[in-house]
Short mmCIF file of C-alpha atoms in Angstrom, two decimals:
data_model
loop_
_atom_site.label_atom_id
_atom_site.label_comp_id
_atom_site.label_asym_id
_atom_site.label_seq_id
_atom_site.Cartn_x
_atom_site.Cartn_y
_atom_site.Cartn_z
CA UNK A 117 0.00 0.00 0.00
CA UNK A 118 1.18 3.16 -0.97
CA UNK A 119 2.27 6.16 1.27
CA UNK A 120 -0.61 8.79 1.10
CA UNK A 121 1.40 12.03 -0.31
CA UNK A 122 -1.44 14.46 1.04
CA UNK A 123 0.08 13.73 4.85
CA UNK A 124 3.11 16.50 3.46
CA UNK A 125 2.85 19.36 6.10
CA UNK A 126 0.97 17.24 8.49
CA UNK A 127 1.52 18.54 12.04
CA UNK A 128 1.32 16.48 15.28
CA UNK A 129 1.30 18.25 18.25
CA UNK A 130 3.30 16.98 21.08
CA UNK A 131 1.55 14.11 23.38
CA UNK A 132 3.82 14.45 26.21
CA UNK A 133 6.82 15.83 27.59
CA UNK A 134 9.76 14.13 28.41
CA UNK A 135 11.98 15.15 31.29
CA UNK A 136 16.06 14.95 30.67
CA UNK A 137 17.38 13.18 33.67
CA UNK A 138 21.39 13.11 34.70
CA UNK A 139 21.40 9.47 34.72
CA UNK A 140 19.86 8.98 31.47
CA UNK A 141 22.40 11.25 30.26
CA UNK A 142 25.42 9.56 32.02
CA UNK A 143 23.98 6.40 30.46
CA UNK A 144 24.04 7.58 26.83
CA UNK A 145 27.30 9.06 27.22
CA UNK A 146 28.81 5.54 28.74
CA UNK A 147 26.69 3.57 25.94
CA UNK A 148 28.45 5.49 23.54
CA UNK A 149 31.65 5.20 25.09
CA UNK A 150 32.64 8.64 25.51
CA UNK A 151 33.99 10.00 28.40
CA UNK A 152 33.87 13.61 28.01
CA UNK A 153 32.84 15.10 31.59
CA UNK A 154 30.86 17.81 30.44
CA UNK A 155 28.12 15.09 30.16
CA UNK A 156 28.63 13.89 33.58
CA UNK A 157 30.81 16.75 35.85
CA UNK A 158 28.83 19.51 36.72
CA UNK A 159 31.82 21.18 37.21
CA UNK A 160 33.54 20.33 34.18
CA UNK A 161 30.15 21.45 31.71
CA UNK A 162 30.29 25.05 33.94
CA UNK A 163 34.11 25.44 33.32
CA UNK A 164 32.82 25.33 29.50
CA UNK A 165 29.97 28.08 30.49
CA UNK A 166 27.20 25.66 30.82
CA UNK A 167 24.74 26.00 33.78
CA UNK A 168 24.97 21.73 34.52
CA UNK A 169 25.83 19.26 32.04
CA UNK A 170 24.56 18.60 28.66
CA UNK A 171 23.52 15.53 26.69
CA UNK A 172 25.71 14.07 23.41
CA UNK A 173 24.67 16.02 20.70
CA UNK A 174 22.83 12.46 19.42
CA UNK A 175 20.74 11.91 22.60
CA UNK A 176 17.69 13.98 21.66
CA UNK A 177 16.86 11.59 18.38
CA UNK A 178 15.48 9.27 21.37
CA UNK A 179 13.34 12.05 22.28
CA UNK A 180 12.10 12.69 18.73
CA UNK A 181 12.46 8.96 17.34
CA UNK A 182 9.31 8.32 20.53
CA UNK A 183 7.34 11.15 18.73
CA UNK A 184 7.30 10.16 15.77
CA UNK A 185 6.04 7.37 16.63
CA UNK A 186 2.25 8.95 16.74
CA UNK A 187 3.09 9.46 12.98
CA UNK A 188 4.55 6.00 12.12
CA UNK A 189 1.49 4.52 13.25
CA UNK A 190 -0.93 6.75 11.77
CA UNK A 191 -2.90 3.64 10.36
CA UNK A 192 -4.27 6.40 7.81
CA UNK A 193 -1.08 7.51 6.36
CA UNK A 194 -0.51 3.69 5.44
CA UNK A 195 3.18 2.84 6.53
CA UNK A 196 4.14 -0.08 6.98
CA UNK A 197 6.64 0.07 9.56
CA UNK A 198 8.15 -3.36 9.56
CA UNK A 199 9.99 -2.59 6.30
CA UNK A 200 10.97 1.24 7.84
CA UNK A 201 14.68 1.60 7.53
CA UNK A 202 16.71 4.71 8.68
CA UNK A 203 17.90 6.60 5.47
CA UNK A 204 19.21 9.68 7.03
CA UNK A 205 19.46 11.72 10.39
CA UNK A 206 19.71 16.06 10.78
CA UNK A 207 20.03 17.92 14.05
CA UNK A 208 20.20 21.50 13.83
CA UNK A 209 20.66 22.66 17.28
CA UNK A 210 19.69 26.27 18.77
CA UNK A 211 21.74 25.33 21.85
CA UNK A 212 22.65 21.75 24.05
CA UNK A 213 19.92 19.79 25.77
CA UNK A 214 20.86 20.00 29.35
CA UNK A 215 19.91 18.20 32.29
CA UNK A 216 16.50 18.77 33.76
CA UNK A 217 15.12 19.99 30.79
CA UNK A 218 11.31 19.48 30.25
CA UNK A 219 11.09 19.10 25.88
CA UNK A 220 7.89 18.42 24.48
CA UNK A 221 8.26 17.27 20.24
CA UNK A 222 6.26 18.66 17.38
CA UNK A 223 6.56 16.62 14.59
CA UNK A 224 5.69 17.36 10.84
CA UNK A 225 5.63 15.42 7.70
CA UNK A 226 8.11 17.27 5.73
CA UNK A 227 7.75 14.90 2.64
CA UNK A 228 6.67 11.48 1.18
CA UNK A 229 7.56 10.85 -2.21
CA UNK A 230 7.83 7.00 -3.64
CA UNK A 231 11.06 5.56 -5.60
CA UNK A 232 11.25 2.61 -7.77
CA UNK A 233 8.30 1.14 -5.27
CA UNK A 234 9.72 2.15 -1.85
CA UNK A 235 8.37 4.69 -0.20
CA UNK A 236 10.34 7.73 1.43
CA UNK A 237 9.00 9.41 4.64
CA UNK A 238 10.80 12.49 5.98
CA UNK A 239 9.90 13.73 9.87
CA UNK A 240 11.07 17.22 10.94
CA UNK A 241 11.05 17.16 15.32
CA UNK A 242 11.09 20.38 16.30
CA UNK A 243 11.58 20.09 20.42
CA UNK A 244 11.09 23.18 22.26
CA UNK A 245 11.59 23.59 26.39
CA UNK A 246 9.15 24.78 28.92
CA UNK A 247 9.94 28.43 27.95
CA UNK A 248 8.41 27.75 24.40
CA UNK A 249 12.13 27.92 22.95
CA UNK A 250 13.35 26.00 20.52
CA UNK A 251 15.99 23.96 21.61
CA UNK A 252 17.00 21.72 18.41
CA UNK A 253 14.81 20.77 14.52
CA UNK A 254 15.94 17.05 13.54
CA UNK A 255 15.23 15.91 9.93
CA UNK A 256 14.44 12.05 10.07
CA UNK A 257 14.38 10.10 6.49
CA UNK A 258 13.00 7.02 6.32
CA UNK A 259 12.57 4.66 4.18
CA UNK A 260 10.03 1.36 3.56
CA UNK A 261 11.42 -0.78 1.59
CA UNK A 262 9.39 -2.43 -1.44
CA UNK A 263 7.28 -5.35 -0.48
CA UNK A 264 8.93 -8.24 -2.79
CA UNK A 265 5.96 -10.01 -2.58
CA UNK A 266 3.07 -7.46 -3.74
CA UNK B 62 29.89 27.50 24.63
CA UNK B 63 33.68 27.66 24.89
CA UNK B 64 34.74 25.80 21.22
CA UNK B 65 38.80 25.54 22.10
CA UNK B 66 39.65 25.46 18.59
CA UNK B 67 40.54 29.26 16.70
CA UNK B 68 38.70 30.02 14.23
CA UNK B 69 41.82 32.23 12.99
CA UNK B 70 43.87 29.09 13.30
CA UNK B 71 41.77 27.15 11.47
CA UNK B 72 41.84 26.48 7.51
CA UNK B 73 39.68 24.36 4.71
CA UNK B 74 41.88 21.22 4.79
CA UNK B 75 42.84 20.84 8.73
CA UNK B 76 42.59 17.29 9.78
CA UNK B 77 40.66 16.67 12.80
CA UNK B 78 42.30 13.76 14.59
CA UNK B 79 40.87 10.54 13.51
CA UNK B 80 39.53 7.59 16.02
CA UNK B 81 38.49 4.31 15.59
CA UNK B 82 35.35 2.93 17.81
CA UNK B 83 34.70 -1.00 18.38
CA UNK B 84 30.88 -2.34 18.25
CA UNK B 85 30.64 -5.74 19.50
CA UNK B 86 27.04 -7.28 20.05
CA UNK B 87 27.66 -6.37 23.87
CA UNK B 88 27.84 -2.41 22.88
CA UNK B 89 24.52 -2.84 20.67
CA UNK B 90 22.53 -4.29 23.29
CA UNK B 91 24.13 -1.09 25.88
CA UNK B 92 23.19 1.20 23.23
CA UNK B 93 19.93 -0.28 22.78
CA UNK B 94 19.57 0.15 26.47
CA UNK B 95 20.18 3.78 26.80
CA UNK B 96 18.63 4.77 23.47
CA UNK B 97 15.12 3.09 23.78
CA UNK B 98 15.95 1.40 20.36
CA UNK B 99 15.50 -2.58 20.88
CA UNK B 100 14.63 -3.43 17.33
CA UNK B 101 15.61 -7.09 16.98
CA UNK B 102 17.77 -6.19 13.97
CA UNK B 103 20.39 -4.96 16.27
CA UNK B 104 20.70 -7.77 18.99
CA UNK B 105 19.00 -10.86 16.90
CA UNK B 106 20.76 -12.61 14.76
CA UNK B 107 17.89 -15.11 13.81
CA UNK B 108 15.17 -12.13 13.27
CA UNK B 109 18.31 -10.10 11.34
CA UNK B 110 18.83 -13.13 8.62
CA UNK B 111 14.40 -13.45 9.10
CA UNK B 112 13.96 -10.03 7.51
CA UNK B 113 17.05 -10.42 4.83
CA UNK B 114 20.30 -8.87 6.46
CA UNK B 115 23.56 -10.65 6.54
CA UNK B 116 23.88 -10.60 10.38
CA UNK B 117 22.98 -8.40 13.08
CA UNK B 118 23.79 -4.71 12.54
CA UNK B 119 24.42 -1.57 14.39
CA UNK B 120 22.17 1.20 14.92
CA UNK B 121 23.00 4.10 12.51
CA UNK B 122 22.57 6.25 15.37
CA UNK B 123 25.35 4.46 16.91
CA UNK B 124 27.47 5.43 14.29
CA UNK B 125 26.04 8.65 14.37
CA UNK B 126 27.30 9.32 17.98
CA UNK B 127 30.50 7.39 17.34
CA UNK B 128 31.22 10.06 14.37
CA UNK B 129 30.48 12.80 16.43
CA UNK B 130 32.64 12.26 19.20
CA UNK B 131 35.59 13.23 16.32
CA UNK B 132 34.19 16.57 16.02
CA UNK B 133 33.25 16.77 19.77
CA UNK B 134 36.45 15.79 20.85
CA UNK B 135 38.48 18.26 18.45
CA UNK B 136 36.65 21.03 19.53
CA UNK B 137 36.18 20.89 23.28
CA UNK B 138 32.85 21.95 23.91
CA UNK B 139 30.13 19.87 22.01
CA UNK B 140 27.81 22.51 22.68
CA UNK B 141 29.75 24.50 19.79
CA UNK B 142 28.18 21.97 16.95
CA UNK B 143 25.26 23.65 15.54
CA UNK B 144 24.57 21.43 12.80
CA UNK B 145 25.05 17.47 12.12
CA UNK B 146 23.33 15.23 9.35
CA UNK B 147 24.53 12.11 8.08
CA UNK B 148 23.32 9.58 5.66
CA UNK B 149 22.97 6.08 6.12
CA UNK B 150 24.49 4.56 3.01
CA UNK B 151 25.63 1.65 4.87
CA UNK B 152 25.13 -0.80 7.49
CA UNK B 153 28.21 -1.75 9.66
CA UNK B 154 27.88 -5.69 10.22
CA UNK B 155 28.35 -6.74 13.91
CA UNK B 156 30.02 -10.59 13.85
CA UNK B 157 28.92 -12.44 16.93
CA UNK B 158 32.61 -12.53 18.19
CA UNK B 159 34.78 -10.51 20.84
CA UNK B 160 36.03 -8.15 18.36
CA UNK B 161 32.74 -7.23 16.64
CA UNK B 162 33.40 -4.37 13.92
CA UNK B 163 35.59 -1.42 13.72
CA UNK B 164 34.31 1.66 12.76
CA UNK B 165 37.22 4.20 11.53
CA UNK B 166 36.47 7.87 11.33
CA UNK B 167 38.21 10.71 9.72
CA UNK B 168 37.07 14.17 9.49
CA UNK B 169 38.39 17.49 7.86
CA UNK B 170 37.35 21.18 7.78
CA UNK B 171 35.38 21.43 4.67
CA UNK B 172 34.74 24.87 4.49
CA UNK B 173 33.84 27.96 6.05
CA UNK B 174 30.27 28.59 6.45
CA UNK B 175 29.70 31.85 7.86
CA UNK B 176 33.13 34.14 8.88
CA UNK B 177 30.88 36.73 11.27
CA UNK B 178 29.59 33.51 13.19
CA UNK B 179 33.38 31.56 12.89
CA UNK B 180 31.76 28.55 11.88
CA UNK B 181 32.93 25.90 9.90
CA UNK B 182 32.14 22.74 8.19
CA UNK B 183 33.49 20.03 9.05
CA UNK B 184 33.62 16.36 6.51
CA UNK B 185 33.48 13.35 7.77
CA UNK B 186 34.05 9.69 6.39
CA UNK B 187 33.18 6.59 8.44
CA UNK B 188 34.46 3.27 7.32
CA UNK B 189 34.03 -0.34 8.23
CA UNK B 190 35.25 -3.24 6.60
CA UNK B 191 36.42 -1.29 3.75
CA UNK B 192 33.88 0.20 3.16
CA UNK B 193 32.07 3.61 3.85
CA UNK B 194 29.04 3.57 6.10
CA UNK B 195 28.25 6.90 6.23
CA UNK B 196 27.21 9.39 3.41
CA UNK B 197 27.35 13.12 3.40
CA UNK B 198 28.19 13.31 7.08
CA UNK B 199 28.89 16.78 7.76
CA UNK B 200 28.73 19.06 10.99
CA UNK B 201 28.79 22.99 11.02
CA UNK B 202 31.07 23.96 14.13
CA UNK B 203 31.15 27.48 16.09
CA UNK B 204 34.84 27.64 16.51
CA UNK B 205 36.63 30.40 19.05
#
């Protein structure tokens, strides 16, 4: 089943927020492997002029990967999300997400367009704090592959 | 934001110094952990060969934030990258083994983006098992 191309500039408002936590951070960071103490020394993210520490500068995509999920599963756009592969991943950032931020996600369907049977599916997250500031956009591109059997 | 690389000592062509990052299945299952993202793909080997891959692979994320650390680590503060996008071009194979797969990444100041704002672009190019993994990666860095 195709991708319905009238979703483009579809807006989903944000369902809930999600609360940055120190631990979740320190996690990331150690998943990752990096040891960079402005993730995890107070100290060390204020000698760099940060009020606490900050998150990796890939961490929020788990914030806006869970929003997008109200879109994925739009049963009326008509994606079929076991064949969903990630194509490509954007961050423009207005500044770090921090520790104890509260970011809620609005996510848009920026386009849809279908190639040689797969379909293409690109989700902008724009993730603003409690303040109504925009903290970081993300572009997400995904793609379903073809269905070899239809 | 306190970048510690000058922007005055800084020219299209400087090498950023390149790392190399190990995945082995025990890294996919912590990053799976901390990033919410348990697809089977990237722990399974029996749902990865299900759904047509060769062998369990790593999230692109992964590589994402593997790639980064290059940049983050060059310049200090990674609060002083204001832009990142990559493509997925593609997937770095994780053998079920203690040595799992090597992911080598080199990056280079690309250009200069914007001289009033001293930021920079910065190319990168991730490889594993000869072959590149990552397309068009590129970050925009606010240098000092």
């Amino acid at each position: 089943m195709a991708v319905d191309e009238s979703f483009v500039g579809r807006c989903y408002p944000p369902v809930r927020s999600y609360e940055v936590g120190r631990e979740k951070i320190r996690d990331f960071a150690q998943a990752i492997g990096d040891p960079n103490p402005v993730y995890t020394d107070p100290e060390a993210a204020r000698a760099l002029g940060h009020p606490d520490v900050i998150a990796p500068p890939t961490f929020v995509f788990s914030i806006t990967f869970r929003a997008a999920g109200i879109v994925l599963e739009d049963p009326k756009l008509g994606l079929d999300y076991s064949r969903v592969v990630h194509r490509s991943q954007k961050f423009t950032y207005s500044r770090p997400v921090r520790v104890g931020d509260v970011l809620e996600v609005t996510s848009t369907i920026e386009s849809v367009k279908s190639l040689r049977g797969n379909e293409l599916l690109e989700i902008r997250g724009d993730v603003y704090d409690t303040a109504g500031e925009l903290v970081v956009t993300t572009l997400c591109a995904l793609v379903a592959r073809r269905d070899e059997e239809s | 934001m306190a970048a510690k690389i000058a922007f005055a000592e800084t020219e299209v062509g400087t090498e950023l110094p390149p790392q190399s990052f190990a995945a082995t299945r025990a890294t996919l299952v912590r990053y799976a952990g901390a990033s919410g993202d348990f697809n089977p793909i990237h722990w399974n080997e029996r749902f990865a060969r299900e759904v047509g891959l060769e062998n369990v692979i790593a999230h692109g994320m992964f590589t994402m934030a593997e790639a980064a650390r290059v940049v983050t680590d060059w310049v200090g503060d990674p609060a002083a990258v204001v832009d990142y996008g990559v493509q997925f071009s593609r997937q770095v194979i994780v053998p079920d083994d203690d040595q799992g797969a090597r992911i080598d990444v080199t990056a280079q100041v690309a250009a200069v983006v914007d001289e009033a704002a001293r930021t920079v672009r910065v190319d990168l190019t991730a490889m594993s098992d000869g072959q590149k993994v990552l397309g068009r990666a590129r970050a925009v860095v606010a240098l000092a």
